[in-house]
Short mmCIF file of the C-alpha atoms (twelve columns), coordinates in Angstrom:
data_MODEL
# 
_entry.id   MODEL 
# 
loop_
_atom_site.group_PDB 
_atom_site.id 
_atom_site.type_symbol 
_atom_site.label_atom_id 
_atom_site.label_alt_id 
_atom_site.label_comp_id 
_atom_site.label_asym_id 
_atom_site.label_seq_id 
_atom_site.Cartn_x 
_atom_site.Cartn_y 
_atom_site.Cartn_z 
_atom_site.pdbx_PDB_model_num 
ATOM 1   C CA . MET A 1   114.404 47.873  124.177 1 
ATOM 2   C CA . THR A 2   115.092 52.306  123.720 1 
ATOM 3   C CA . ASP A 3   112.661 54.051  121.888 1 
ATOM 4   C CA . GLN A 4   114.200 56.158  119.601 1 
ATOM 5   C CA . THR A 5   112.170 59.456  116.666 1 
ATOM 6   C CA . PRO A 6   114.751 59.201  114.114 1 
ATOM 7   C CA . LEU A 7   115.057 63.302  113.473 1 
ATOM 8   C CA . THR A 8   115.679 63.963  116.968 1 
ATOM 9   C CA . LYS A 9   118.241 61.037  118.597 1 
ATOM 10  C CA . ALA A 10  120.846 59.772  117.046 1 
ATOM 11  C CA . VAL A 11  120.890 57.317  113.467 1 
ATOM 12  C CA . THR A 12  123.165 54.646  114.362 1 
ATOM 13  C CA . ASP A 13  124.442 53.014  111.035 1 
ATOM 14  C CA . PRO A 14  126.354 49.225  111.702 1 
ATOM 15  C CA . GLU A 15  128.504 50.228  109.568 1 
ATOM 16  C CA . HIS A 16  129.522 53.270  109.529 1 
ATOM 17  C CA . GLY A 17  128.399 54.126  112.804 1 
ATOM 18  C CA . ALA A 18  127.181 56.923  114.652 1 
ATOM 19  C CA . ILE A 19  125.068 60.294  111.354 1 
ATOM 20  C CA . ALA A 20  123.897 63.432  113.732 1 
ATOM 21  C CA . ALA A 21  120.410 64.416  113.785 1 
ATOM 22  C CA . GLY A 22  121.597 67.055  112.900 1 
ATOM 23  C CA . ASP A 23  124.118 65.889  110.047 1 
ATOM 24  C CA . LEU A 24  120.834 63.629  108.527 1 
ATOM 25  C CA . ASN A 25  118.897 66.732  108.965 1 
ATOM 26  C CA . ALA A 26  121.623 68.669  106.399 1 
ATOM 27  C CA . VAL A 27  122.174 65.146  104.099 1 
ATOM 28  C CA . LEU A 28  117.513 65.475  103.705 1 
ATOM 29  C CA . ALA A 29  117.378 69.253  102.678 1 
ATOM 30  C CA . GLU A 30  121.003 68.346  100.663 1 
ATOM 31  C CA . MET A 31  118.549 65.787  98.762  1 
ATOM 32  C CA . ARG A 32  115.317 67.446  98.304  1 
ATOM 33  C CA . ALA A 33  117.154 70.488  96.815  1 
ATOM 34  C CA . THR A 34  118.604 67.761  94.630  1 
ATOM 35  C CA . LEU A 35  115.089 65.531  94.353  1 
ATOM 36  C CA . ARG A 36  113.555 69.954  93.193  1 
ATOM 37  C CA . GLU A 37  116.232 71.030  91.160  1 
ATOM 38  C CA . VAL A 38  116.381 67.584  88.507  1 
ATOM 39  C CA . ALA A 39  112.202 68.348  89.005  1 
ATOM 40  C CA . VAL A 40  112.951 71.551  87.144  1 
ATOM 41  C CA . SER A 41  115.116 71.117  84.680  1 
ATOM 42  C CA . ALA A 42  112.846 67.910  83.642  1 
ATOM 43  C CA . ARG A 43  109.671 70.344  83.591  1 
ATOM 44  C CA . LEU A 44  112.157 72.551  81.656  1 
ATOM 45  C CA . SER A 45  113.271 69.751  78.876  1 
ATOM 46  C CA . ALA A 46  109.595 69.319  78.353  1 
ATOM 47  C CA . MET A 47  108.714 73.094  77.507  1 
ATOM 48  C CA . GLY A 48  111.760 72.462  74.091  1 
ATOM 49  C CA . PRO A 49  114.023 74.572  73.135  1 
ATOM 50  C CA . GLU A 50  110.740 77.847  72.670  1 
ATOM 51  C CA . ARG A 51  110.941 77.490  76.320  1 
ATOM 52  C CA . VAL A 52  106.795 77.935  76.440  1 
ATOM 53  C CA . GLY A 53  105.384 75.693  78.875  1 
ATOM 54  C CA . SER A 54  100.841 75.668  79.721  1 
ATOM 55  C CA . VAL A 55  99.253  77.738  82.885  1 
ATOM 56  C CA . PHE A 56  96.004  76.723  82.796  1 
ATOM 57  C CA . PHE A 57  93.605  78.601  83.548  1 
ATOM 58  C CA . ARG A 58  89.405  78.127  84.365  1 
ATOM 59  C CA . ASP A 59  89.064  76.645  81.520  1 
ATOM 60  C CA . ARG A 60  91.146  77.382  78.896  1 
ATOM 61  C CA . VAL A 61  95.289  76.841  78.816  1 
ATOM 62  C CA . ILE A 62  97.168  79.995  78.952  1 
ATOM 63  C CA . LYS A 63  100.736 79.537  76.831  1 
ATOM 64  C CA . ALA A 64  103.142 80.815  78.892  1 
ATOM 65  C CA . HIS A 65  107.458 81.894  77.295  1 
ATOM 66  C CA . LEU A 66  109.115 81.426  80.474  1 
ATOM 67  C CA . PRO A 67  112.972 81.944  79.175  1 
ATOM 68  C CA . HIS A 68  114.077 82.733  82.436  1 
ATOM 69  C CA . ALA A 69  112.500 79.610  84.087  1 
ATOM 70  C CA . ASP A 70  115.826 78.243  84.392  1 
ATOM 71  C CA . PHE A 71  116.014 81.272  87.008  1 
ATOM 72  C CA . ASP A 72  113.753 83.460  88.135  1 
ATOM 73  C CA . GLU A 73  111.262 82.567  90.263  1 
ATOM 74  C CA . GLY A 74  108.207 84.141  89.079  1 
ATOM 75  C CA . GLN A 75  109.042 82.272  85.589  1 
ATOM 76  C CA . LYS A 76  110.102 78.410  87.198  1 
ATOM 77  C CA . ARG A 77  106.838 78.883  89.577  1 
ATOM 78  C CA . LEU A 78  104.648 79.585  86.614  1 
ATOM 79  C CA . ALA A 79  106.695 76.659  84.309  1 
ATOM 80  C CA . MET A 80  105.940 73.812  87.715  1 
ATOM 81  C CA . THR A 81  102.689 74.731  88.913  1 
ATOM 82  C CA . ALA A 82  100.943 75.169  85.683  1 
ATOM 83  C CA . ARG A 83  98.464  77.916  87.779  1 
ATOM 84  C CA . HIS A 84  98.830  81.648  87.935  1 
ATOM 85  C CA . GLU A 85  99.423  82.299  91.688  1 
ATOM 86  C CA . ASP A 86  96.378  84.974  91.551  1 
ATOM 87  C CA . GLU A 87  94.223  82.672  90.335  1 
ATOM 88  C CA . LEU A 88  91.931  82.864  93.144  1 
ATOM 89  C CA . SER A 89  91.684  86.900  93.208  1 
ATOM 90  C CA . PHE A 90  91.200  86.088  89.651  1 
ATOM 91  C CA . PHE A 91  88.036  84.443  89.494  1 
ATOM 92  C CA . GLN A 92  86.460  86.150  92.144  1 
ATOM 93  C CA . LEU A 93  86.968  89.490  90.054  1 
ATOM 94  C CA . ALA A 94  85.228  87.280  87.215  1 
ATOM 95  C CA . GLU A 95  82.446  86.485  89.674  1 
ATOM 96  C CA . HIS A 96  82.007  89.532  90.232  1 
ATOM 97  C CA . ASP A 97  81.559  90.802  86.186  1 
ATOM 98  C CA . ILE A 98  81.621  94.417  87.256  1 
ATOM 99  C CA . VAL A 99  84.438  95.276  84.160  1 
ATOM 100 C CA . PRO A 100 81.756  97.092  81.141  1 
ATOM 101 C CA . PRO A 101 82.858  95.149  78.872  1 
ATOM 102 C CA . GLY A 102 84.887  96.729  75.700  1 
ATOM 103 C CA . ARG A 103 85.716  98.821  77.448  1 
ATOM 104 C CA . SER A 104 90.662  99.143  78.281  1 
ATOM 105 C CA . LEU A 105 92.877  97.454  79.791  1 
ATOM 106 C CA . VAL A 106 95.244  98.686  81.100  1 
ATOM 107 C CA . VAL A 107 98.046  96.057  83.239  1 
ATOM 108 C CA . VAL A 108 100.609 98.208  85.061  1 
ATOM 109 C CA . GLY A 109 103.538 96.098  85.592  1 
ATOM 110 C CA . GLY A 110 103.018 93.036  82.191  1 
ATOM 111 C CA . TYR A 111 105.551 90.976  83.532  1 
ATOM 112 C CA . VAL A 112 105.420 87.775  80.419  1 
ATOM 113 C CA . GLY A 113 101.771 88.326  79.914  1 
ATOM 114 C CA . VAL A 114 100.282 85.396  81.745  1 
ATOM 115 C CA . SER A 115 97.891  87.605  84.109  1 
ATOM 116 C CA . THR A 116 97.199  90.187  81.150  1 
ATOM 117 C CA . VAL A 117 95.830  87.466  79.216  1 
ATOM 118 C CA . ALA A 118 94.236  85.578  81.994  1 
ATOM 119 C CA . LEU A 119 92.341  88.958  82.673  1 
ATOM 120 C CA . ALA A 120 91.501  90.001  78.613  1 
ATOM 121 C CA . GLN A 121 89.656  86.055  78.962  1 
ATOM 122 C CA . ILE A 122 87.692  87.494  81.702  1 
ATOM 123 C CA . VAL A 123 86.577  91.105  80.707  1 
ATOM 124 C CA . SER A 124 86.371  91.182  76.295  1 
ATOM 125 C CA . PRO A 125 88.588  94.231  76.358  1 
ATOM 126 C CA . GLY A 126 88.044  96.576  73.489  1 
ATOM 127 C CA . ALA A 127 91.999  97.736  73.660  1 
ATOM 128 C CA . VAL A 128 94.792  96.538  75.957  1 
ATOM 129 C CA . HIS A 129 97.397  98.055  77.306  1 
ATOM 130 C CA . VAL A 130 100.446 97.159  79.436  1 
ATOM 131 C CA . PHE A 131 103.359 98.449  81.116  1 
ATOM 132 C CA . GLU A 132 106.652 96.638  81.751  1 
ATOM 133 C CA . PRO A 133 109.666 99.044  81.173  1 
ATOM 134 C CA . GLN A 134 112.355 95.906  81.383  1 
ATOM 135 C CA . THR A 135 114.203 95.435  78.152  1 
ATOM 136 C CA . CYS A 136 114.281 91.466  79.811  1 
ATOM 137 C CA . LEU A 137 110.540 90.981  79.235  1 
ATOM 138 C CA . GLN A 138 109.494 92.697  76.495  1 
ATOM 139 C CA . GLU A 139 110.746 89.162  73.635  1 
ATOM 140 C CA . PRO A 140 108.481 86.834  77.128  1 
ATOM 141 C CA . LEU A 141 105.868 89.731  77.042  1 
ATOM 142 C CA . GLU A 142 105.407 90.296  73.139  1 
ATOM 143 C CA . ARG A 143 105.902 86.733  72.374  1 
ATOM 144 C CA . THR A 144 103.170 85.887  75.567  1 
ATOM 145 C CA . LEU A 145 100.562 87.607  73.836  1 
ATOM 146 C CA . ALA A 146 101.256 86.807  70.271  1 
ATOM 147 C CA . LEU A 147 100.979 83.374  71.498  1 
ATOM 148 C CA . ASN A 148 97.375  83.160  72.549  1 
ATOM 149 C CA . GLY A 149 95.530  85.989  69.974  1 
ATOM 150 C CA . LEU A 150 95.863  89.156  72.342  1 
ATOM 151 C CA . SER A 151 96.507  91.767  71.100  1 
ATOM 152 C CA . ALA A 152 97.679  94.578  72.836  1 
ATOM 153 C CA . GLN A 153 99.469  97.948  72.614  1 
ATOM 154 C CA . ILE A 154 103.080 97.720  75.180  1 
ATOM 155 C CA . HIS A 155 104.269 100.270 76.643  1 
ATOM 156 C CA . SER A 156 108.304 100.118 77.613  1 
ATOM 157 C CA . SER A 157 107.203 102.986 80.435  1 
ATOM 158 C CA . VAL A 158 107.640 103.521 84.304  1 
ATOM 159 C CA . VAL A 159 103.736 105.045 85.260  1 
ATOM 160 C CA . THR A 160 104.666 107.271 87.629  1 
ATOM 161 C CA . GLU A 161 102.751 110.143 88.644  1 
ATOM 162 C CA . ASP A 162 105.005 112.646 86.170  1 
ATOM 163 C CA . GLY A 163 107.021 111.454 83.430  1 
ATOM 164 C CA . ALA A 164 111.037 112.048 85.490  1 
ATOM 165 C CA . ARG A 165 113.093 110.014 84.432  1 
ATOM 166 C CA . MET A 166 114.553 106.882 85.790  1 
ATOM 167 C CA . ALA A 167 117.130 104.334 87.164  1 
ATOM 168 C CA . LEU A 168 116.789 100.720 87.531  1 
ATOM 169 C CA . GLY A 169 117.192 99.983  91.907  1 
ATOM 170 C CA . THR A 170 116.640 97.078  93.059  1 
ATOM 171 C CA . GLN A 171 117.220 94.118  90.793  1 
ATOM 172 C CA . LYS A 172 117.333 90.052  91.503  1 
ATOM 173 C CA . SER A 173 117.560 87.513  88.028  1 
ATOM 174 C CA . ALA A 174 115.622 85.699  91.664  1 
ATOM 175 C CA . ARG A 175 113.289 88.203  91.296  1 
ATOM 176 C CA . LEU A 176 112.376 90.073  87.880  1 
ATOM 177 C CA . GLY A 177 108.798 89.933  88.961  1 
ATOM 178 C CA . GLU A 178 110.481 93.024  91.998  1 
ATOM 179 C CA . THR A 179 112.207 94.932  90.539  1 
ATOM 180 C CA . ILE A 180 112.698 98.226  91.581  1 
ATOM 181 C CA . PHE A 181 112.668 102.063 89.758  1 
ATOM 182 C CA . VAL A 182 113.442 105.477 91.531  1 
ATOM 183 C CA . ALA A 183 113.253 108.595 90.154  1 
ATOM 184 C CA . ARG A 184 116.309 109.874 88.720  1 
ATOM 185 C CA . ALA A 185 117.437 113.180 86.644  1 
ATOM 186 C CA . LYS A 186 119.884 111.331 84.181  1 
ATOM 187 C CA . GLY A 187 118.001 107.822 84.708  1 
ATOM 188 C CA . ASP A 188 118.004 105.494 81.367  1 
ATOM 189 C CA . TYR A 189 114.424 104.748 81.801  1 
ATOM 190 C CA . SER A 190 111.934 107.140 80.543  1 
ATOM 191 C CA . ALA A 191 108.315 106.828 82.810  1 
ATOM 192 C CA . THR A 192 104.719 108.630 82.303  1 
ATOM 193 C CA . ALA A 193 101.455 109.335 83.682  1 
ATOM 194 C CA . LEU A 194 98.215  107.244 82.741  1 
ATOM 195 C CA . ASP A 195 96.463  110.439 82.516  1 
ATOM 196 C CA . ALA A 196 99.069  111.727 79.872  1 
ATOM 197 C CA . GLU A 197 98.642  108.670 77.408  1 
ATOM 198 C CA . ASP A 198 95.911  107.113 75.007  1 
ATOM 199 C CA . LEU A 199 94.048  105.032 76.982  1 
ATOM 200 C CA . GLY A 200 90.437  105.267 75.403  1 
ATOM 201 C CA . ALA A 201 88.012  104.304 78.052  1 
ATOM 202 C CA . VAL A 202 89.758  102.459 81.393  1 
ATOM 203 C CA . GLY A 203 87.293  99.490  82.578  1 
ATOM 204 C CA . LEU A 204 89.885  97.861  84.504  1 
ATOM 205 C CA . LEU A 205 93.365  99.041  86.138  1 
ATOM 206 C CA . HIS A 206 95.686  96.053  87.483  1 
ATOM 207 C CA . LEU A 207 98.549  97.257  89.565  1 
ATOM 208 C CA . CYS A 208 101.233 95.029  89.902  1 
ATOM 209 C CA . PHE A 209 104.403 95.264  90.533  1 
ATOM 210 C CA . ASN A 210 106.859 95.815  93.461  1 
ATOM 211 C CA . GLY A 211 106.411 98.541  95.100  1 
ATOM 212 C CA . SER A 212 104.530 101.684 96.629  1 
ATOM 213 C CA . LYS A 213 100.929 101.974 93.845  1 
ATOM 214 C CA . ILE A 214 100.819 105.440 94.884  1 
ATOM 215 C CA . PRO A 215 102.272 107.231 92.200  1 
ATOM 216 C CA . ALA A 216 100.859 105.123 89.700  1 
ATOM 217 C CA . LEU A 217 97.254  106.637 90.870  1 
ATOM 218 C CA . ARG A 218 98.174  109.652 90.905  1 
ATOM 219 C CA . GLY A 219 99.276  110.581 87.328  1 
ATOM 220 C CA . ALA A 220 96.349  108.760 87.214  1 
ATOM 221 C CA . LEU A 221 93.909  110.543 88.469  1 
ATOM 222 C CA . GLU A 222 91.880  111.996 85.818  1 
ATOM 223 C CA . THR A 223 91.464  108.869 83.645  1 
ATOM 224 C CA . ILE A 224 90.230  106.999 87.236  1 
ATOM 225 C CA . ARG A 225 87.591  110.495 87.780  1 
ATOM 226 C CA . ARG A 226 86.006  110.414 84.197  1 
ATOM 227 C CA . ASP A 227 85.738  106.205 83.577  1 
ATOM 228 C CA . SER A 228 85.684  104.870 87.741  1 
ATOM 229 C CA . PRO A 229 87.439  101.250 86.793  1 
ATOM 230 C CA . VAL A 230 87.411  98.844  88.401  1 
ATOM 231 C CA . ILE A 231 90.917  98.586  90.046  1 
ATOM 232 C CA . LEU A 232 93.364  95.669  90.636  1 
ATOM 233 C CA . CYS A 233 96.590  95.771  93.407  1 
ATOM 234 C CA . ASP A 234 98.495  94.109  94.503  1 
ATOM 235 C CA . LYS A 235 99.805  94.281  98.311  1 
ATOM 236 C CA . THR A 236 103.003 94.606  98.103  1 
ATOM 237 C CA . GLY A 237 103.486 98.236  98.627  1 
ATOM 238 C CA . ARG A 238 103.804 99.973  101.474 1 
ATOM 239 C CA . ASP A 239 101.454 102.189 101.088 1 
ATOM 240 C CA . LEU A 240 98.404  100.060 101.014 1 
ATOM 241 C CA . LYS A 241 96.550  102.769 104.109 1 
ATOM 242 C CA . GLU A 242 97.412  106.033 101.423 1 
ATOM 243 C CA . ILE A 243 96.008  103.719 98.690  1 
ATOM 244 C CA . ALA A 244 92.838  103.040 100.683 1 
ATOM 245 C CA . GLU A 245 92.579  106.798 101.793 1 
ATOM 246 C CA . LEU A 246 93.309  108.866 97.887  1 
ATOM 247 C CA . LEU A 247 90.317  105.954 95.743  1 
ATOM 248 C CA . GLY A 248 88.363  106.228 98.923  1 
ATOM 249 C CA . GLY A 249 88.026  110.499 98.568  1 
ATOM 250 C CA . LEU A 250 87.264  109.781 95.588  1 
ATOM 251 C CA . GLY A 251 84.440  107.051 96.429  1 
ATOM 252 C CA . TYR A 252 85.800  104.231 95.948  1 
ATOM 253 C CA . GLU A 253 85.141  100.451 98.719  1 
ATOM 254 C CA . HIS A 254 87.493  97.843  98.154  1 
ATOM 255 C CA . GLN A 255 88.078  94.407  99.502  1 
ATOM 256 C CA . ALA A 256 90.357  91.231  99.673  1 
ATOM 257 C CA . VAL A 257 89.905  89.405  96.432  1 
ATOM 258 C CA . GLY A 258 92.145  86.335  97.634  1 
ATOM 259 C CA . PRO A 259 95.357  86.404  99.800  1 
ATOM 260 C CA . LYS A 260 97.414  89.220  97.037  1 
ATOM 261 C CA . LEU A 261 95.280  91.164  95.979  1 
ATOM 262 C CA . TYR A 262 91.979  94.580  97.235  1 
ATOM 263 C CA . LEU A 263 89.776  94.718  93.882  1 
ATOM 264 C CA . TYR A 264 88.607  98.736  94.521  1 
ATOM 265 C CA . VAL A 265 85.065  99.908  92.952  1 
ATOM 266 C CA . ARG A 266 83.369  102.924 92.539  1 
ATOM 267 C CA . ALA A 267 80.193  103.491 95.765  1 
ATOM 268 C CA . ALA A 268 76.706  103.055 92.159  1 
ATOM 269 C CA . GLY A 269 75.723  107.451 93.395  1 
# 
């Protein structure tokens, strides 16, 4: 009797003959993809025509408007897992309890608003400011905030170090959260520096957008020096060393919280 491993040896079908291992793997991969599509369709159908899903965070449920979940991977992930991908980082922020209540929460990269709602539940802000320049995300962002009873001022500008015009750089329908904006003299998008905005006393600054964060931080130096906000910064950019040096020069120390975020806190004294 010959010892065979199904996926490395030929599989014999008495009626149709041998099926090559490579062909079998391809069939199995197609089956898995089909089952995933069926599962996604079922979950989207369960959300109803309003496309409102539930995201569980701590002991609460965040209602999220996910109109593009059939093609945008970020919204699809929220719909399928019912979890925020940065929940571990946010849990650790909650455990630290280092953001004074009543100060402003500023989120740069609002996406569909789930992060903003989760952070607001943690820090009890006096005001909430969300920056999200993408037109296709304005409606889901506003709807998510409204579904959760969170009042916020939404800014449609790109955040950088000055008021230069910006143009759409790289945008993929499957990765809306990874859209890049670049400076262009005749760009279609307005840009602003955080120092130019009336944000109040900032307690938490969350930089959650793809690419370099240095321009946004340079445009917020006055705010950072004045308010010493806690800063959460995702790791998608290639300027993490520069960020640590810039904030380190302002007396900040940093640590990783979860796999995707760095937490920067100004040292006492």
